PDB file of C-alpha atoms in Angstrom:
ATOM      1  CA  UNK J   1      45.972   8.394 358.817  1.00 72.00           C
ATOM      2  CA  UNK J   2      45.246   4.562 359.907  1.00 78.00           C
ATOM      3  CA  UNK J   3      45.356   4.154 363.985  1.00 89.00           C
ATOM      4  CA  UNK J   4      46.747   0.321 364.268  1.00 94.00           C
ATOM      5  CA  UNK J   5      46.559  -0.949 367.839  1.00 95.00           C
ATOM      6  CA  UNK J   6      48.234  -4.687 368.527  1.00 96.00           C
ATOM      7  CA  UNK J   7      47.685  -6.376 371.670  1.00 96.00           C
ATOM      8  CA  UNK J   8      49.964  -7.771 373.396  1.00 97.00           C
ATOM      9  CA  UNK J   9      52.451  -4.733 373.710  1.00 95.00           C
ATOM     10  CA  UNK J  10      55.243  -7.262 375.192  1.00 96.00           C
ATOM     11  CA  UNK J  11      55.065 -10.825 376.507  1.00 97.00           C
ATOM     12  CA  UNK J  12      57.752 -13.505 377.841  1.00 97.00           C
ATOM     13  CA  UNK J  13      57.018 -16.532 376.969  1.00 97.00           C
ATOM     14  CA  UNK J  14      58.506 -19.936 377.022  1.00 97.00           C
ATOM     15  CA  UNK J  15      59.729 -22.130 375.017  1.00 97.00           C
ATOM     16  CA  UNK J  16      57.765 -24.477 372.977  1.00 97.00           C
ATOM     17  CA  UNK J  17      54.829 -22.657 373.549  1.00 97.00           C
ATOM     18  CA  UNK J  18      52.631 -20.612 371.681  1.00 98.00           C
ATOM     19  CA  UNK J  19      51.460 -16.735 371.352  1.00 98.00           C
ATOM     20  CA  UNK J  20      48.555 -15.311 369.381  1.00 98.00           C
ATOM     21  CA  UNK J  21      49.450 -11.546 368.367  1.00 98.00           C
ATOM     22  CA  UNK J  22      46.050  -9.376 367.462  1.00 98.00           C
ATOM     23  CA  UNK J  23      46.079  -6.140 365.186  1.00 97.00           C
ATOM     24  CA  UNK J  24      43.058  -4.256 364.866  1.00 97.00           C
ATOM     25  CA  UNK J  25      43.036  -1.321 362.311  1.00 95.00           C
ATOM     26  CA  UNK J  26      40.472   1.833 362.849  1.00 93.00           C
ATOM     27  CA  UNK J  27      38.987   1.171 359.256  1.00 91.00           C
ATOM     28  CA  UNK J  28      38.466  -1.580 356.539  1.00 91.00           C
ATOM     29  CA  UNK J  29      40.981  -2.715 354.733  1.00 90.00           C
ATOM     30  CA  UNK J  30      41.653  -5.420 352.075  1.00 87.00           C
ATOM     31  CA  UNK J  31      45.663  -6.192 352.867  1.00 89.00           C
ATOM     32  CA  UNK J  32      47.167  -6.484 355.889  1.00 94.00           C
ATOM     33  CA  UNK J  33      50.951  -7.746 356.471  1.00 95.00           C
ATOM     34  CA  UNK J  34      52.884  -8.877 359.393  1.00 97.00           C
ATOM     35  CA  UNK J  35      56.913  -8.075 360.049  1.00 96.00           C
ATOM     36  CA  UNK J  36      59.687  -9.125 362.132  1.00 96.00           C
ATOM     37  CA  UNK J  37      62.200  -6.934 363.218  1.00 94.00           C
ATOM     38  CA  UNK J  38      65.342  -9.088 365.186  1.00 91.00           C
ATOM     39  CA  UNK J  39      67.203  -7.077 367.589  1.00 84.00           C
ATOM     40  CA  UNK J  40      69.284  -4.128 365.634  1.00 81.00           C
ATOM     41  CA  UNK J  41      67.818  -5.318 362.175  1.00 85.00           C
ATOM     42  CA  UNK J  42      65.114  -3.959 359.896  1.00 84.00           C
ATOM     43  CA  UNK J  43      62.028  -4.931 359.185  1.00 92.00           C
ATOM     44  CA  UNK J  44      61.035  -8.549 357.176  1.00 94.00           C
ATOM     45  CA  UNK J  45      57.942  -9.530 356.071  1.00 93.00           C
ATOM     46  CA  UNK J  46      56.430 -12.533 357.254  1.00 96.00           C
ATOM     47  CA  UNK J  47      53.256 -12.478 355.217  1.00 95.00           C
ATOM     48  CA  UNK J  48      50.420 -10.804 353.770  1.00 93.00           C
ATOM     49  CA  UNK J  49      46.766 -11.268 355.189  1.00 93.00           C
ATOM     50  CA  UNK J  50      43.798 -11.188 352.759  1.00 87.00           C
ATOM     51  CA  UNK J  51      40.595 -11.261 353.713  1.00 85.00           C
ATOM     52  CA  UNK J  52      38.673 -14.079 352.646  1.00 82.00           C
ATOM     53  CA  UNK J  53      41.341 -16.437 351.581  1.00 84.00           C
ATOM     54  CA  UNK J  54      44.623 -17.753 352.875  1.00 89.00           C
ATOM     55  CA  UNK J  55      47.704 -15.747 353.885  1.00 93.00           C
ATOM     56  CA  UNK J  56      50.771 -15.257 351.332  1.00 92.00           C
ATOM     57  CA  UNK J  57      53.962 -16.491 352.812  1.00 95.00           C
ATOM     58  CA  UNK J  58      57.334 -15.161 352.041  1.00 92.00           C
ATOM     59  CA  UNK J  59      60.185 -17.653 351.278  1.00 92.00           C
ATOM     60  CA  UNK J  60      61.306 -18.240 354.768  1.00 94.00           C
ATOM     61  CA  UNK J  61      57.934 -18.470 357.159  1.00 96.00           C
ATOM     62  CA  UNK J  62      55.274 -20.975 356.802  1.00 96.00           C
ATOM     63  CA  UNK J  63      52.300 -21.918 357.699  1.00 97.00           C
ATOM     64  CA  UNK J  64      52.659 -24.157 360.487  1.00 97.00           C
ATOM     65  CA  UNK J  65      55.007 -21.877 362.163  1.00 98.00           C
ATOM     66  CA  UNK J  66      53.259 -18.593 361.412  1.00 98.00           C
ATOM     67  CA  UNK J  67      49.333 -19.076 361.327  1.00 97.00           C
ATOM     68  CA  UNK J  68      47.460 -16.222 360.413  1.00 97.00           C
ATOM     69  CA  UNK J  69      43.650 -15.296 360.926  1.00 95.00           C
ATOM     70  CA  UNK J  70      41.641 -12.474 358.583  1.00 94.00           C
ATOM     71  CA  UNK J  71      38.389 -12.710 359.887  1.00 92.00           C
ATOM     72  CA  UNK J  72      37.339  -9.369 358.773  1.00 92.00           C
ATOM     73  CA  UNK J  73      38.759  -6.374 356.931  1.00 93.00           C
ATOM     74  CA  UNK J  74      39.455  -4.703 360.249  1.00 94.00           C
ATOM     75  CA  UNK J  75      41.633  -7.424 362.318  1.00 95.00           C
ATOM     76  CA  UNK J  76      44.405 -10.283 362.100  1.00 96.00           C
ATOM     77  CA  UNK J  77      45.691 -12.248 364.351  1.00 97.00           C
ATOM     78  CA  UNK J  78      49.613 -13.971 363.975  1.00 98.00           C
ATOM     79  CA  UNK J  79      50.429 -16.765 366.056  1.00 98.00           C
ATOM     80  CA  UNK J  80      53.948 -17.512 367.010  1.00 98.00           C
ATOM     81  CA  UNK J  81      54.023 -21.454 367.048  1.00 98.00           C
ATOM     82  CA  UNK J  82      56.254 -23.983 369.527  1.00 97.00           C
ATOM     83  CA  UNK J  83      58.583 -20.941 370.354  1.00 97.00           C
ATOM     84  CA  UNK J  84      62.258 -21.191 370.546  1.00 97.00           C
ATOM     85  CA  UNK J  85      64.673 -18.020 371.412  1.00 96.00           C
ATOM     86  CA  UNK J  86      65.055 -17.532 367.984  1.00 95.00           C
ATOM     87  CA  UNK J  87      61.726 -16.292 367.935  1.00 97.00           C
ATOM     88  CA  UNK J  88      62.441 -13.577 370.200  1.00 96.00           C
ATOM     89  CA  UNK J  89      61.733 -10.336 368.117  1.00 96.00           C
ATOM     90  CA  UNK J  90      59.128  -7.669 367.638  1.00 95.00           C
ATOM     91  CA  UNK J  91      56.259  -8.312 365.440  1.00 97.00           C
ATOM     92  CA  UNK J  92      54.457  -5.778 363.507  1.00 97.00           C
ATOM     93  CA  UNK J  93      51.068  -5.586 361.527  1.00 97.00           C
ATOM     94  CA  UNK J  94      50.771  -2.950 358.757  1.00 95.00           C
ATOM     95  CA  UNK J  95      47.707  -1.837 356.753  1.00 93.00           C
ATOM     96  CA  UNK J  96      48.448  -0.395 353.229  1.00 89.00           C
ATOM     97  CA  UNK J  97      47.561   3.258 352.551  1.00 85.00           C
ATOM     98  CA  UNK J  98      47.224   5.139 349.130  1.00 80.00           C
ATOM     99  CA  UNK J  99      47.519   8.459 351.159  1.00 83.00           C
ATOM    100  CA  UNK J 100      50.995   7.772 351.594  1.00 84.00           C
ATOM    101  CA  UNK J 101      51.780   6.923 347.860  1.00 79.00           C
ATOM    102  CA  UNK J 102      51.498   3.227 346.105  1.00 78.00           C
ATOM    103  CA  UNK J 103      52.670   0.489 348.331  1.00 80.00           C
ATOM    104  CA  UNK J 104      52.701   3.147 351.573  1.00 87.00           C
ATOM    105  CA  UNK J 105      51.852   1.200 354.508  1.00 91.00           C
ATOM    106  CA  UNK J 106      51.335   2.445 358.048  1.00 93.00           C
ATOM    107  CA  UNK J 107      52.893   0.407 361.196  1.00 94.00           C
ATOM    108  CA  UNK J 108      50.906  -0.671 364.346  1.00 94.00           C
ATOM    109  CA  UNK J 109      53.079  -0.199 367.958  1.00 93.00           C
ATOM    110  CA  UNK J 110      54.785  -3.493 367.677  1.00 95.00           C
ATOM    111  CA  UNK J 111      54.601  -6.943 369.820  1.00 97.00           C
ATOM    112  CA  UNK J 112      57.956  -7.036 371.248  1.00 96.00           C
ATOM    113  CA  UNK J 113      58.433 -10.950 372.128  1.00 97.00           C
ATOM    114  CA  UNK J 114      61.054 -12.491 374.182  1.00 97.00           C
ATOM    115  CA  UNK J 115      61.315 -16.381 374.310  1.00 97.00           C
ATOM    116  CA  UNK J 116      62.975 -17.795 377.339  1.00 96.00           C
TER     117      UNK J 116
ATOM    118  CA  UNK G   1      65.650 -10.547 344.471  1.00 57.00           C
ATOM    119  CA  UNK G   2      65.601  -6.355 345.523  1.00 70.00           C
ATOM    120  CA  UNK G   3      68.417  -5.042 347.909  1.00 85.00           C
ATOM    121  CA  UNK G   4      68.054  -2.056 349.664  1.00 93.00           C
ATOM    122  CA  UNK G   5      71.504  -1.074 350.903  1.00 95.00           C
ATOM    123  CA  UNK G   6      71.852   1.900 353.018  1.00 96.00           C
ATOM    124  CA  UNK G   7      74.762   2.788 355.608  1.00 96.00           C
ATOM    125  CA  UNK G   8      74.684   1.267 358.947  1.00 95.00           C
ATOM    126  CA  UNK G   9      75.428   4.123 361.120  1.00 96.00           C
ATOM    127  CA  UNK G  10      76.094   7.721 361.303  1.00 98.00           C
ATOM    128  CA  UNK G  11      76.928  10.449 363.331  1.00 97.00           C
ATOM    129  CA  UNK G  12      76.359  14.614 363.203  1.00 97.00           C
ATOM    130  CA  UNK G  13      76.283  17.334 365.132  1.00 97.00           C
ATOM    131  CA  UNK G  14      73.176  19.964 366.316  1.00 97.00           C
ATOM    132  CA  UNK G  15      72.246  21.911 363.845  1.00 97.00           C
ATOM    133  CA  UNK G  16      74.466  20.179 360.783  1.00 98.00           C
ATOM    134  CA  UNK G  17      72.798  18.926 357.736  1.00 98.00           C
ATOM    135  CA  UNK G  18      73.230  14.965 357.150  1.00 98.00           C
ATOM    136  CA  UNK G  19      72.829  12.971 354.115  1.00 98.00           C
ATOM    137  CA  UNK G  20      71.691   8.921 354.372  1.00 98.00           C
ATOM    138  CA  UNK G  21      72.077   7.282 350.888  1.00 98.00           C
ATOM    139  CA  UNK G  22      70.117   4.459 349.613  1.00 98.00           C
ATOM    140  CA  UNK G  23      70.572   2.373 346.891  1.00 97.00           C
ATOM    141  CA  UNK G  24      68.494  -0.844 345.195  1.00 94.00           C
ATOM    142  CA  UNK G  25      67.696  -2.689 341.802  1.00 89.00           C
ATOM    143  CA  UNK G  26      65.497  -1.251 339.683  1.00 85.00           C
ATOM    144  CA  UNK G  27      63.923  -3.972 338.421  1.00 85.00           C
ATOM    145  CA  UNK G  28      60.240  -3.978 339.201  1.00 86.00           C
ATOM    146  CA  UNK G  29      60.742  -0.530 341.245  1.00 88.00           C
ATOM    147  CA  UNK G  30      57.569   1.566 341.967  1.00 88.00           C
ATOM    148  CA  UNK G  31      58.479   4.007 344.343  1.00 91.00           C
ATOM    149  CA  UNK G  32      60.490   4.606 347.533  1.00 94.00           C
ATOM    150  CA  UNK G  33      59.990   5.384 351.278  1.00 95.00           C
ATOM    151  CA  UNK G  34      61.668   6.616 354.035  1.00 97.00           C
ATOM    152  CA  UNK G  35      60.738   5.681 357.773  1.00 96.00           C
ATOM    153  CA  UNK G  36      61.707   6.817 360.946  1.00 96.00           C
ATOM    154  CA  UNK G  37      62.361   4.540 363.732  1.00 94.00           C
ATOM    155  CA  UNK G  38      62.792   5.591 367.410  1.00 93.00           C
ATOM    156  CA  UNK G  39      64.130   2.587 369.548  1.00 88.00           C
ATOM    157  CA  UNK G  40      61.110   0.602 371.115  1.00 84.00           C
ATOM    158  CA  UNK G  41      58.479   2.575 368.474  1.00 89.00           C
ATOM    159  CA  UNK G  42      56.977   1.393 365.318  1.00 89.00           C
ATOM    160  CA  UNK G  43      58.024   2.998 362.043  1.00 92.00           C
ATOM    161  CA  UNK G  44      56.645   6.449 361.138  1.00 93.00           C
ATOM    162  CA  UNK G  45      56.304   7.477 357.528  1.00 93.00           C
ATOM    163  CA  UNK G  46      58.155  10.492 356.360  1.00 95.00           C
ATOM    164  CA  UNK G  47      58.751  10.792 352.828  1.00 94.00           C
ATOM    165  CA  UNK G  48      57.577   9.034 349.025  1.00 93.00           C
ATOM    166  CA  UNK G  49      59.210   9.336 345.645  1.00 95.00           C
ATOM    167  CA  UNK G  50      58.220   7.927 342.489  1.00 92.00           C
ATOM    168  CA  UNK G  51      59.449  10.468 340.305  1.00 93.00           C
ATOM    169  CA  UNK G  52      63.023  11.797 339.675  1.00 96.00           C
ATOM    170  CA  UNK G  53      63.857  14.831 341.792  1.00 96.00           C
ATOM    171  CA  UNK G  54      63.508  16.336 345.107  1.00 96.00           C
ATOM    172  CA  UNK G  55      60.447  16.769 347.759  1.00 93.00           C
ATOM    173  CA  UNK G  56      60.806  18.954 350.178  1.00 93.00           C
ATOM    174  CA  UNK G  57      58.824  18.712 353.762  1.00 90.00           C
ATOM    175  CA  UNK G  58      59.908  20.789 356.297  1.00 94.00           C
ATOM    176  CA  UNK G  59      63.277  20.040 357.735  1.00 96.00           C
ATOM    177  CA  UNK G  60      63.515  16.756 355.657  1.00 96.00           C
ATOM    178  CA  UNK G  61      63.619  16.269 351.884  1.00 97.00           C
ATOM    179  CA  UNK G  62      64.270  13.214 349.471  1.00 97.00           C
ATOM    180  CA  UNK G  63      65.583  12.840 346.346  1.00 98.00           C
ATOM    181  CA  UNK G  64      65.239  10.312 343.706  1.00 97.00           C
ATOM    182  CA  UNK G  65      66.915   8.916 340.465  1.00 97.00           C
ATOM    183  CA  UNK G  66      65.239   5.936 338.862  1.00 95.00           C
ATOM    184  CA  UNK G  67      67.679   5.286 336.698  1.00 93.00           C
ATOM    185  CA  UNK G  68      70.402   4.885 338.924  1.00 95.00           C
ATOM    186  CA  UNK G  69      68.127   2.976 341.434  1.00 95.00           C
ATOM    187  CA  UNK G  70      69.350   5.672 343.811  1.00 96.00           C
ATOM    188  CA  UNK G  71      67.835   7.824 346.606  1.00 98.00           C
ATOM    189  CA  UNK G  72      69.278  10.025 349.716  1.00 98.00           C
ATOM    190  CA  UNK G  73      67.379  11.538 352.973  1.00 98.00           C
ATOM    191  CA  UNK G  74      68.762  14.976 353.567  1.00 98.00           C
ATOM    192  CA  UNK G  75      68.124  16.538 357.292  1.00 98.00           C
ATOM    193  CA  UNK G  76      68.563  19.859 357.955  1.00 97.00           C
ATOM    194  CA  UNK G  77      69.285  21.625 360.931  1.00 97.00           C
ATOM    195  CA  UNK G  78      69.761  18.500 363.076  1.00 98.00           C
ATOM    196  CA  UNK G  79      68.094  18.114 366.451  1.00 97.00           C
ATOM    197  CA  UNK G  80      68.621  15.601 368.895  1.00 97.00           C
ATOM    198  CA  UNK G  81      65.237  14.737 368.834  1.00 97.00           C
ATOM    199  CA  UNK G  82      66.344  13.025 365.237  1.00 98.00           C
ATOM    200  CA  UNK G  83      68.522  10.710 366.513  1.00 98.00           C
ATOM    201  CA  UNK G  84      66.198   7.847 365.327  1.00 97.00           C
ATOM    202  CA  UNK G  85      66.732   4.922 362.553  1.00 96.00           C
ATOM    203  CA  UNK G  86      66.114   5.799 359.238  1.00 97.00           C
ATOM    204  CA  UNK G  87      64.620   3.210 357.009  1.00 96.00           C
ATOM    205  CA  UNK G  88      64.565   2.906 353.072  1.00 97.00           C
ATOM    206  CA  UNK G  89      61.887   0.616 351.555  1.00 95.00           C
ATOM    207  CA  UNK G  90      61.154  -0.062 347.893  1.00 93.00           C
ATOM    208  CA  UNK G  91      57.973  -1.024 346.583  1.00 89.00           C
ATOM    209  CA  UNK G  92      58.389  -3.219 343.796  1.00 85.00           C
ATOM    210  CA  UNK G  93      55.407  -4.701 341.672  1.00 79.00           C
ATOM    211  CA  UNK G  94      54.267  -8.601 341.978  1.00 65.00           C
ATOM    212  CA  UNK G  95      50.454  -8.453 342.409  1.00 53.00           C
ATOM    213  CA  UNK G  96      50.383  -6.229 344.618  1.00 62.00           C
ATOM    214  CA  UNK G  97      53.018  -3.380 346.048  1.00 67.00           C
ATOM    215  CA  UNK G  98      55.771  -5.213 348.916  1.00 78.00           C
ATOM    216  CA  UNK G  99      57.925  -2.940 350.358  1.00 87.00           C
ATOM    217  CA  UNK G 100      61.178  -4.205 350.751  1.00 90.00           C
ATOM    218  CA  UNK G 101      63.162  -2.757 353.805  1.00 93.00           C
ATOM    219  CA  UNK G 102      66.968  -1.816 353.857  1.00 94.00           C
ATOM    220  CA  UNK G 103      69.102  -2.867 357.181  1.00 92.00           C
ATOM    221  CA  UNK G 104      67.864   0.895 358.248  1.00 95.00           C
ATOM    222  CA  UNK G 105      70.805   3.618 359.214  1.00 97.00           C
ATOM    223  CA  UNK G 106      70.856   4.277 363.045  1.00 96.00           C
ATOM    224  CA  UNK G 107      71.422   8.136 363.083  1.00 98.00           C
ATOM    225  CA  UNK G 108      73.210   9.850 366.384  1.00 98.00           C
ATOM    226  CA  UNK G 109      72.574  13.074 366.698  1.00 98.00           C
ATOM    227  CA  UNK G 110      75.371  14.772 368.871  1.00 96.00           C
ATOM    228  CA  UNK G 111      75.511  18.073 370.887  1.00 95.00           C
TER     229      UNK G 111
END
């Protein structure tokens, strides 16, 4: 199985400012995606990070707001941009795994994010 | 675009066997996952179908029915310990596989 670390665990931040989110995965691969999960709700993607070209936004998230990095097939970054309290939520990375069946992904810890 | 509707909460007792339905569109449909979810933990993997039927692991199986874009997580013998959030997901085709989450059904386990 993958072993996805993120770093930072938790951070309060404040508003109008801006976080960077890391997620390192323990071997190379070509996707990786990033989630939010609002207090009490499931998970929704944010966006997929290739390597080698730009992220795919979902309807919902942009660029400006959500800037990813795929510098290599091990690590992403997400930044959180100008934060409001809406923002406040945990963010998760994922790397895809066949082991688990097509479209099986496994989860990193989770950022958990609150926005003063 | 896919739903994934699943109940929003349930309750059982030690030891009891519960069933958490799932249900989505079957248009594009690949396969289906179930996650676990402690509060404050990431989600863990614990099941796949992409075929119609049952898999069995252990205390936990999950059964399938493409055609009625249907699926339930059956638990047996209930321990506390499984008092967790249980999470259907979809993968549907477009390029590549997304999984598509459900609202997730927060299961309470009671003595």
């Amino acid at each position: 199985s993958a072993v996805i670390s993120q770093k930072p665990s938790r951070d309060i931040c404040q508003r109008g400012t801006s976080l960077t989110i890391q997620c390192q995965v323990d071997s190379q691969v070509t996707m990786m995606f990033w989630y939010r999960q609002q207090p009490g709700q499931s998970l929704t993607l944010i966006a997929t990070a290739n390597q080698g070209s730009e992220a795919t936004y979902e309807s919902g998230f942009v660029i400006d707001k959500f800037p990813i990095s795929r510098p290599n097939l091990t690590f992403s970054t997400l930044t959180v941009s100008n934060m409001s309290p809406e923002d406040s939520s945990i963010y998760l990375c994922s790397s895809p795994s066949s082991a688990l069946g097509q479209g099986g992904q496994y989860f990193g810890p989770g950022t958990r994010l609150t926005v003063l | 675009g896919q739903n994934i509707d699943q109940p929003t909460e349930m309750t059982a007792t030690e030891g009891a066997i519960v069933q958490i339905n799932c249900t989505y569109q079957t248009s594009g449909f690949n396969g289906l996952f179930w996650y676990q979810q402690h509060a404050g933990e990431a989600p863990t993997f614990l099941s796949y179908n992409v075929l119609d039927g049952l898999e069995e692991k252990g205390r936990f199986s999950s059964f399938l029915s493409r055609s009625k874009g249907y699926s339930y997580l059956l638990l047996k013998e209930l321990q506390m310990k499984d008092s967790a959030s249980y999470l259907c997901a979809g993968a549907f085709s477009g390029g590549y596989n997304k999984l598509i989450f459900g609202a997730g059904t927060r299961l309470a386990v009671h003595p």
